[in-house]
XYZ file of C-alpha atoms in Angstrom:
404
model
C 5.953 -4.026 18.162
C 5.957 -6.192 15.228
C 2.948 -4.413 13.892
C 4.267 -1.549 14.126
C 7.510 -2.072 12.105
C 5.272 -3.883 9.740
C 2.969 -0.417 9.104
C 5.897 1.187 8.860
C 7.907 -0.518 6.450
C 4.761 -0.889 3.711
C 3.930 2.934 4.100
C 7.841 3.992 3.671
C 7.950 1.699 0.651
C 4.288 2.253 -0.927
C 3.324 5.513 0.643
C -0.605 5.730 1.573
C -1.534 4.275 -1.649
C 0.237 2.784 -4.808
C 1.531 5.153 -7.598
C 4.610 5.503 -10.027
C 6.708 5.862 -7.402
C 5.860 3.104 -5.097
C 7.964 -0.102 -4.440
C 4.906 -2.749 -4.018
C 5.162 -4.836 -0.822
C 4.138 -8.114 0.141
C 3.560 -9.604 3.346
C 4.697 -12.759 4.327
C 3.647 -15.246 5.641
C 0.087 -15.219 6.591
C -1.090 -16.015 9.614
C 2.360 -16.192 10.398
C 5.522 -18.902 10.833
C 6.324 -18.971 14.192
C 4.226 -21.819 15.834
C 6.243 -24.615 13.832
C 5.823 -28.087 15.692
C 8.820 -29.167 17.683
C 10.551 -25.919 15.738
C 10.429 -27.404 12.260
C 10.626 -25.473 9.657
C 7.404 -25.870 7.404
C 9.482 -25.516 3.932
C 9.616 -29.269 4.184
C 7.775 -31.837 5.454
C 6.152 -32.098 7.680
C 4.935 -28.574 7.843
C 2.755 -28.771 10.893
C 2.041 -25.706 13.132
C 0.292 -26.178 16.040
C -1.354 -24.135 18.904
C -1.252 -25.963 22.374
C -2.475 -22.233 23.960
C -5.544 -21.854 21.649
C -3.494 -18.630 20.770
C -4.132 -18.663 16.834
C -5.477 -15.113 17.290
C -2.383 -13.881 18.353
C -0.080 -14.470 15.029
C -2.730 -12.386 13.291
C -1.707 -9.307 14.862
C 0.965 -8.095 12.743
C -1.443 -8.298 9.967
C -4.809 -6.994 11.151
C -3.001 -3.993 13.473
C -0.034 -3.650 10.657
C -0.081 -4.537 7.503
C -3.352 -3.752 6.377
C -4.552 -0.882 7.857
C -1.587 0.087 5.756
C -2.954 -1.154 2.501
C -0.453 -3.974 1.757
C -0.648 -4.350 -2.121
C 0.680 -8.495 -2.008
C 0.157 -11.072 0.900
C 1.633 -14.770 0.463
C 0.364 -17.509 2.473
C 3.052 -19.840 4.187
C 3.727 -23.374 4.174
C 2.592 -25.036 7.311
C -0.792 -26.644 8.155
C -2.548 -24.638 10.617
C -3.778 -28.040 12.644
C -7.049 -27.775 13.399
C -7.847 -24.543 13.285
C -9.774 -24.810 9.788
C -12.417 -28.027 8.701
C -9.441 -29.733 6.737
C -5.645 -29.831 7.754
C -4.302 -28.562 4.592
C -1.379 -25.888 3.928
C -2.139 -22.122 3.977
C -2.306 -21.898 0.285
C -4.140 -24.593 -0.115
C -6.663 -23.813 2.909
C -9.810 -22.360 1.484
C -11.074 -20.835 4.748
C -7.883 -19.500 5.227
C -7.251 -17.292 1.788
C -10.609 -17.025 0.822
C -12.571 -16.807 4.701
C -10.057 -15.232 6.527
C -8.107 -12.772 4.753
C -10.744 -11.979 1.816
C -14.042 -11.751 3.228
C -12.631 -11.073 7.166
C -10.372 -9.139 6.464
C -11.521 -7.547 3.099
C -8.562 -8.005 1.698
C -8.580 -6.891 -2.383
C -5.091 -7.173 -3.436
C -2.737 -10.053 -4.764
C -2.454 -13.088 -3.332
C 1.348 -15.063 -3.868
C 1.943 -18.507 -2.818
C 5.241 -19.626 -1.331
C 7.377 -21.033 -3.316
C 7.425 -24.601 -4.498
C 4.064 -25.812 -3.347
C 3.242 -28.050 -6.568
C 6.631 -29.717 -7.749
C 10.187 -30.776 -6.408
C 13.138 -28.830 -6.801
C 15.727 -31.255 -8.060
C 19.463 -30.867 -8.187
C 20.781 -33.398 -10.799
C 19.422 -36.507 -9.625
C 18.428 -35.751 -6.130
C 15.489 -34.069 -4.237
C 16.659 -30.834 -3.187
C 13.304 -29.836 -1.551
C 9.774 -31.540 -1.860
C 7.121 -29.918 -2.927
C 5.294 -28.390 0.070
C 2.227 -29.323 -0.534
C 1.264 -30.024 3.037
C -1.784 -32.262 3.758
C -2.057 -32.600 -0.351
C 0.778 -35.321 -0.680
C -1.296 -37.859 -2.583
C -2.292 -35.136 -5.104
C -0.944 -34.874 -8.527
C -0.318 -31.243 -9.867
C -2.531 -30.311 -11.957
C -4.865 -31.047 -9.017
C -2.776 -29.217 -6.772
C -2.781 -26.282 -8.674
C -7.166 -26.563 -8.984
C -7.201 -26.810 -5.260
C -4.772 -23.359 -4.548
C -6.969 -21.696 -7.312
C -10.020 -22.646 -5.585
C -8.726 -21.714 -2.024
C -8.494 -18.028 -3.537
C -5.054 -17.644 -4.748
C -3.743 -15.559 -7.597
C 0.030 -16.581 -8.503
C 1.964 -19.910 -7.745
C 5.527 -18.707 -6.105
C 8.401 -20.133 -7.867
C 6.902 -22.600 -10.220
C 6.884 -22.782 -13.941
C 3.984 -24.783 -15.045
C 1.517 -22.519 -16.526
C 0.433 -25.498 -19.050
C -1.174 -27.112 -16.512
C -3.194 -23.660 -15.639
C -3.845 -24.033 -18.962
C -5.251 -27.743 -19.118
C -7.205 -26.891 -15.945
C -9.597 -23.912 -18.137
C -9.437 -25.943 -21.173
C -11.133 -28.905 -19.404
C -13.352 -27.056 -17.587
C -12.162 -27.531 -13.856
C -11.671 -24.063 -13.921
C -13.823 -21.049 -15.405
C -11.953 -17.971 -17.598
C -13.430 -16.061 -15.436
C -11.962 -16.915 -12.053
C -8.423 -16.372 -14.175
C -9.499 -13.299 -15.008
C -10.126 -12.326 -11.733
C -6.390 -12.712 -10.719
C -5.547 -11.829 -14.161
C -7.174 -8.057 -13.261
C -5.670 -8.363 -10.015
C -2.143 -8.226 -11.416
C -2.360 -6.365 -14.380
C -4.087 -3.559 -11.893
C -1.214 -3.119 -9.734
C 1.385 -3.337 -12.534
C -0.433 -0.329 -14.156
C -0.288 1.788 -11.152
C 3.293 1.163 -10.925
C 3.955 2.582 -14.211
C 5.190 -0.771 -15.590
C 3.415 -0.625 -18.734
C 4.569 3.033 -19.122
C 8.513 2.547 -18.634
C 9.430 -0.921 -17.351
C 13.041 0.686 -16.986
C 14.805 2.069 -13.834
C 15.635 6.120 -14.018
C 18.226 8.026 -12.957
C 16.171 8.906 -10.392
C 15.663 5.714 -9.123
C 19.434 4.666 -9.732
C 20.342 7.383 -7.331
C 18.606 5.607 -4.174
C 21.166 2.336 -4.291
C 24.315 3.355 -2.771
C 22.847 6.514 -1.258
C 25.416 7.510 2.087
C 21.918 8.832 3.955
C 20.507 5.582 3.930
C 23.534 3.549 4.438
C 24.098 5.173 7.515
C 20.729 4.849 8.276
C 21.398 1.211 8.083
C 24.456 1.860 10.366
C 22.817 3.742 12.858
C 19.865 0.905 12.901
C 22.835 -1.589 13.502
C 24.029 0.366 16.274
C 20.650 0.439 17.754
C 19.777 -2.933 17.646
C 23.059 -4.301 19.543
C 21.476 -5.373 23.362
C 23.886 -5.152 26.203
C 22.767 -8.648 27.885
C 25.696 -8.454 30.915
C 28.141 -6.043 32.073
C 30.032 -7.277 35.328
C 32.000 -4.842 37.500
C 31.111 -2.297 34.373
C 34.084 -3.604 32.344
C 32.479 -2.091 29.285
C 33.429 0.344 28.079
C 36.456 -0.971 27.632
C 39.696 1.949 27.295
C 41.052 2.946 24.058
C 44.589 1.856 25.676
C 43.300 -2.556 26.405
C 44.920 -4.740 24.329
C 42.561 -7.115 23.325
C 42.402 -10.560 21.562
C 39.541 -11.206 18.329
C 38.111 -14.400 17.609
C 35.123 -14.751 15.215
C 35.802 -10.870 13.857
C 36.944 -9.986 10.256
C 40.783 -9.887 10.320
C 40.528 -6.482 8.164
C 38.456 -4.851 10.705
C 41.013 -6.032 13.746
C 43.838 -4.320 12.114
C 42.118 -0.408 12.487
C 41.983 -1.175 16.223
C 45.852 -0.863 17.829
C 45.622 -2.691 20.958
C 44.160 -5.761 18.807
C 46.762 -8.490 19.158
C 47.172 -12.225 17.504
C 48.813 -13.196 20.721
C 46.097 -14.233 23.651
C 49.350 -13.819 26.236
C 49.908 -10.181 25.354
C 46.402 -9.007 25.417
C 44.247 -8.016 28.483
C 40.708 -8.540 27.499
C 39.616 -11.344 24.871
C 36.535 -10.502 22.374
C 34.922 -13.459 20.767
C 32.175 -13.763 18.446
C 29.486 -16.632 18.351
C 27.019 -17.587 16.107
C 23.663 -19.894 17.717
C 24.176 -23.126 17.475
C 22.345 -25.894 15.094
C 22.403 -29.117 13.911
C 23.394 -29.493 10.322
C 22.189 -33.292 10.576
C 18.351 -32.545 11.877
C 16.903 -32.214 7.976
C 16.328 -34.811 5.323
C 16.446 -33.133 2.308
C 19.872 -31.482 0.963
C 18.785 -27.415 1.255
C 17.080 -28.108 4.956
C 20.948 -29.437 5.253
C 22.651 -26.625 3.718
C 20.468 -23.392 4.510
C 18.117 -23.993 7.169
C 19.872 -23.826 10.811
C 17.857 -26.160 12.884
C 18.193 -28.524 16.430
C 19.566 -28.117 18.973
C 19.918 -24.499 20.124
C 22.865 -24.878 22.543
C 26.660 -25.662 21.932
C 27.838 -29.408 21.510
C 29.976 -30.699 24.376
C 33.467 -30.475 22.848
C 32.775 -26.791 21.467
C 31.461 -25.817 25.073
C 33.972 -27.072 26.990
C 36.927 -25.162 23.989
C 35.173 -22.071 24.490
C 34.911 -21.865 28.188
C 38.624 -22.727 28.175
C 39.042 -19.669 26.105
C 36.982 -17.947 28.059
C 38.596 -18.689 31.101
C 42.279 -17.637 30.003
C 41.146 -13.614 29.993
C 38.178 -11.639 31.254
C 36.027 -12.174 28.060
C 33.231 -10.110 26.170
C 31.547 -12.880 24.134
C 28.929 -11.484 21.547
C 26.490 -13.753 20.579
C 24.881 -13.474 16.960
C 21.210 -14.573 17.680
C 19.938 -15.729 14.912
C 17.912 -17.907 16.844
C 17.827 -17.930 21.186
C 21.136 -19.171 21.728
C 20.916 -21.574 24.777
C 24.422 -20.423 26.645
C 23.843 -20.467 30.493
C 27.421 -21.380 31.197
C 29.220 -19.060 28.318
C 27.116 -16.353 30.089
C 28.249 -16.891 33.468
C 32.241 -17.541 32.889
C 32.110 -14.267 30.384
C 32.589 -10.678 31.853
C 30.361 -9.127 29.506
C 27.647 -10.181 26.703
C 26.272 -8.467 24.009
C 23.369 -9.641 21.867
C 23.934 -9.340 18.216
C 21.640 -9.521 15.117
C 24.550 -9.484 12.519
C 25.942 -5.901 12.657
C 28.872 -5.314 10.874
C 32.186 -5.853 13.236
C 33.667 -2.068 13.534
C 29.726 -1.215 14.846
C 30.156 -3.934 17.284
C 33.573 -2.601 18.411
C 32.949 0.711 18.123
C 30.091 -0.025 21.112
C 32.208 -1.915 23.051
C 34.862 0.398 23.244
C 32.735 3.420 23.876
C 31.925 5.278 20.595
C 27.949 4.915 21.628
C 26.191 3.592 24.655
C 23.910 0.142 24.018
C 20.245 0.551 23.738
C 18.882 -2.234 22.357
C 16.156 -4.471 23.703
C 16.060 -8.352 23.306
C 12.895 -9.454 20.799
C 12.672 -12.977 22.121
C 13.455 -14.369 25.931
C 16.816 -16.235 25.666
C 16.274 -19.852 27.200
C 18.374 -21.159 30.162
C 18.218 -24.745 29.072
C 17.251 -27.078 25.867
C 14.469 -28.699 28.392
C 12.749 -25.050 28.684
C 12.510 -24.918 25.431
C 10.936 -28.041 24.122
C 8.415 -27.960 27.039
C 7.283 -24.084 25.604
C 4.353 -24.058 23.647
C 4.497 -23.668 20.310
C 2.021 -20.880 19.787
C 2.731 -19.045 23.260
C 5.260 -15.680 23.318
C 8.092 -16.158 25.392
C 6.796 -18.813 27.993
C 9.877 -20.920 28.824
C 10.658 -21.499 32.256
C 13.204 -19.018 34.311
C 14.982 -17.550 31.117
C 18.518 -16.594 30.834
C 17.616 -13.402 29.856
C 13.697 -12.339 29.821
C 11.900 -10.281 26.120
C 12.504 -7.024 26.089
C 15.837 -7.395 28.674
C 18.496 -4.858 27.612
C 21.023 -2.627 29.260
C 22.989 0.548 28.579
C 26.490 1.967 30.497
C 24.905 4.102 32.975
C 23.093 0.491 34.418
C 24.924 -1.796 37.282
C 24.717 -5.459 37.086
């Protein structure tokens, strides 16, 4: 599936080859993010992913079945350290065998080659470490050699750093040749030609007339609309009537008002609505942006929010929508609600507009949802959906004319 969407996307936004009138995509992150150790996230340290199933193989799909056979004109690297599935245990864009072995002479690969961003230096905020360099495996080298070593491994930009000087100091003493610049340098310069850059770096009128287009907003909608999974439906309470009073929690106040049985008072309605959003823990990083933007932890609800919910929950039959922005663990929120609904942040009148009957759900989940935190840490990092008895199995997903 995911190479599929991944084909797809580069030829809608490239077309078969690159030209004037291309958008230039890059794929990211090779050989993909998803078996992070313990669910870390590889932008900071750490950075280890690991494959307990000997399933390396598998992350490569989206890449050998999508994105090239597509002709992707960029691919970036990511973070992590593939342990022990190259000769040293070094990030992607630092791994040699990796950018060089795998997706150059492997895979044949002739295009640009990005780093992630922020592999040689720190990102500071005033005095403090925002986010360490991720220059996983590398930690006792400086930058300049840092930058020699992701120039060796085959790379042809550094994302998100500003250091060309030491690019610089690297040809001038000699630790690396004009000529392997060049070869990125040709690289780039190649791509920005057939894009027309060097022609008229300016947007036209033409191309002006594509943001804000209605057709491809409500292609947007209508992707929304598709993507919402019906998870539960007992005693077919959904759809709901247009006549039920209902009670909103977690939905835009603007959007309540257009609906006339929503009500502010949870005695006068007959059916509560609430919204959720997957749990994390804002404590589990170190560094202050793992803090403030990456959702990590824990994937079920604290205690005290639980036990406030179900409360809720148990006033009114309830249709609880859960955003899943990661596999919500919710095994008893799932049994004390009526109906779920799976969500993937669609805006609130498309998620009312299902439940009260304007389309019928067709959706399909992408990942299993867990029925406990101990199913998930004993999964395997590597392995697709392999957590014991799930709450809800890949691929689960129901529609109106279905009986629970």
């Amino acid at each position: 599936m995911s190479a599929n969407l991944t084909k797809a996307y580069i030829l809608g936004f490239q077309g078969d080859s690159i030209t004037k009138q291309s958008v230039a995509c890059i794929v990211k992150h090779f050989t993909g993010g998803g078996p992070q150790e313990d669910g870390r996230d590889s932008h900071f340290p750490p950075g280890r992913q690991v494959y307990p199933g000997n399933n390396f193989a598998y992350h490569l799909i989206p890449f050998e079945k999508g994105a090239f056979p597509a002709h992707v004109a960029q691919v970036m690297p990511y973070y992590g350290i593939p342990v022990g599935q190259t000769s040293e245990d070094v990030g992607f864009g630092y791994n040699r065998e990796i950018v060089t072995g795998l997706l150059r002479q492997k895979y044949h690969f002739e295009g640009i080659v990005c780093t992630d961003w922020g592999l040689v230096t720190d990102q500071n905020i005033l005095w403090m470490v925002a986010k360490p360099a991720s220059a996983h495996g590398v930690e006792k080298l400086t930058a300049t050699e840092r930058v020699k070593k992701i120039i060796d491994a085959g790379c042809d930009m550094l994302g998100g750093e500003s250091i060309p000087e030491l690019v610089v100091d690297l040809v001038k003493s000699g630790q690396i040749s004009e000529e392997r610049i060049n070869i990125s340098a040709r690289r780039i310069l190649k791509e920005k030609f057939k894009l027309g850059l060097f022609d008229n770096p300016y947007l036209t009128n033409e191309a002006t007339s594509v943001f804000g287009n209605q057709q491809f907003m409500e292609k947007g909608r209508e992707s929304q609309r598709r993507s919402l999974v019906l998870l539960k439906n007992a005693k077919n309470i959904l759809p709901l009537a247009p006549t039920t009073k209902i009670y909103l929690q977690g939905f835009n106040e603007e959007e309540s008002k257009k609906y006339a049985g929503a009500s502010t008072d949870l005695n006068k309605a007959d059916v509560v609505i609430v919204k959720l959003n997957t749990p994390y823990d804002p404590d589990a990083g170190r560094y202050f942006l793992e803090k403030r933007l990456f959702h990590q932890g824990s994937l079920e609800f604290p205690q005290k929010e639980k036990e406030e919910l179900l409360k809720l929950i148990q006033t009114k039959p309830t249709i609880t929508v859960m955003n899943l922005e990661r596999p919500a663990v919710f095994p008893e929120i799932n049994d004390a609600s009526k109906a779920v609904i799976g969500d993937f942040s669609s805006e609130d009148d498309i998620i009312l507009d299902l439940i009260f009957g304007q389309f019928k759900p067709s959706g399909k989940l992408p990942f299993e949802l867990p029925s406990s935190m101990d199913a998930v840490l004993n999964q395997r990092e590597d392995m697709p959906h392999d957590s014991k008895d799930p709450l809800y199995p890949f691929g689960f997903g129901m529609t109106y004319t279905e009986k629970k």
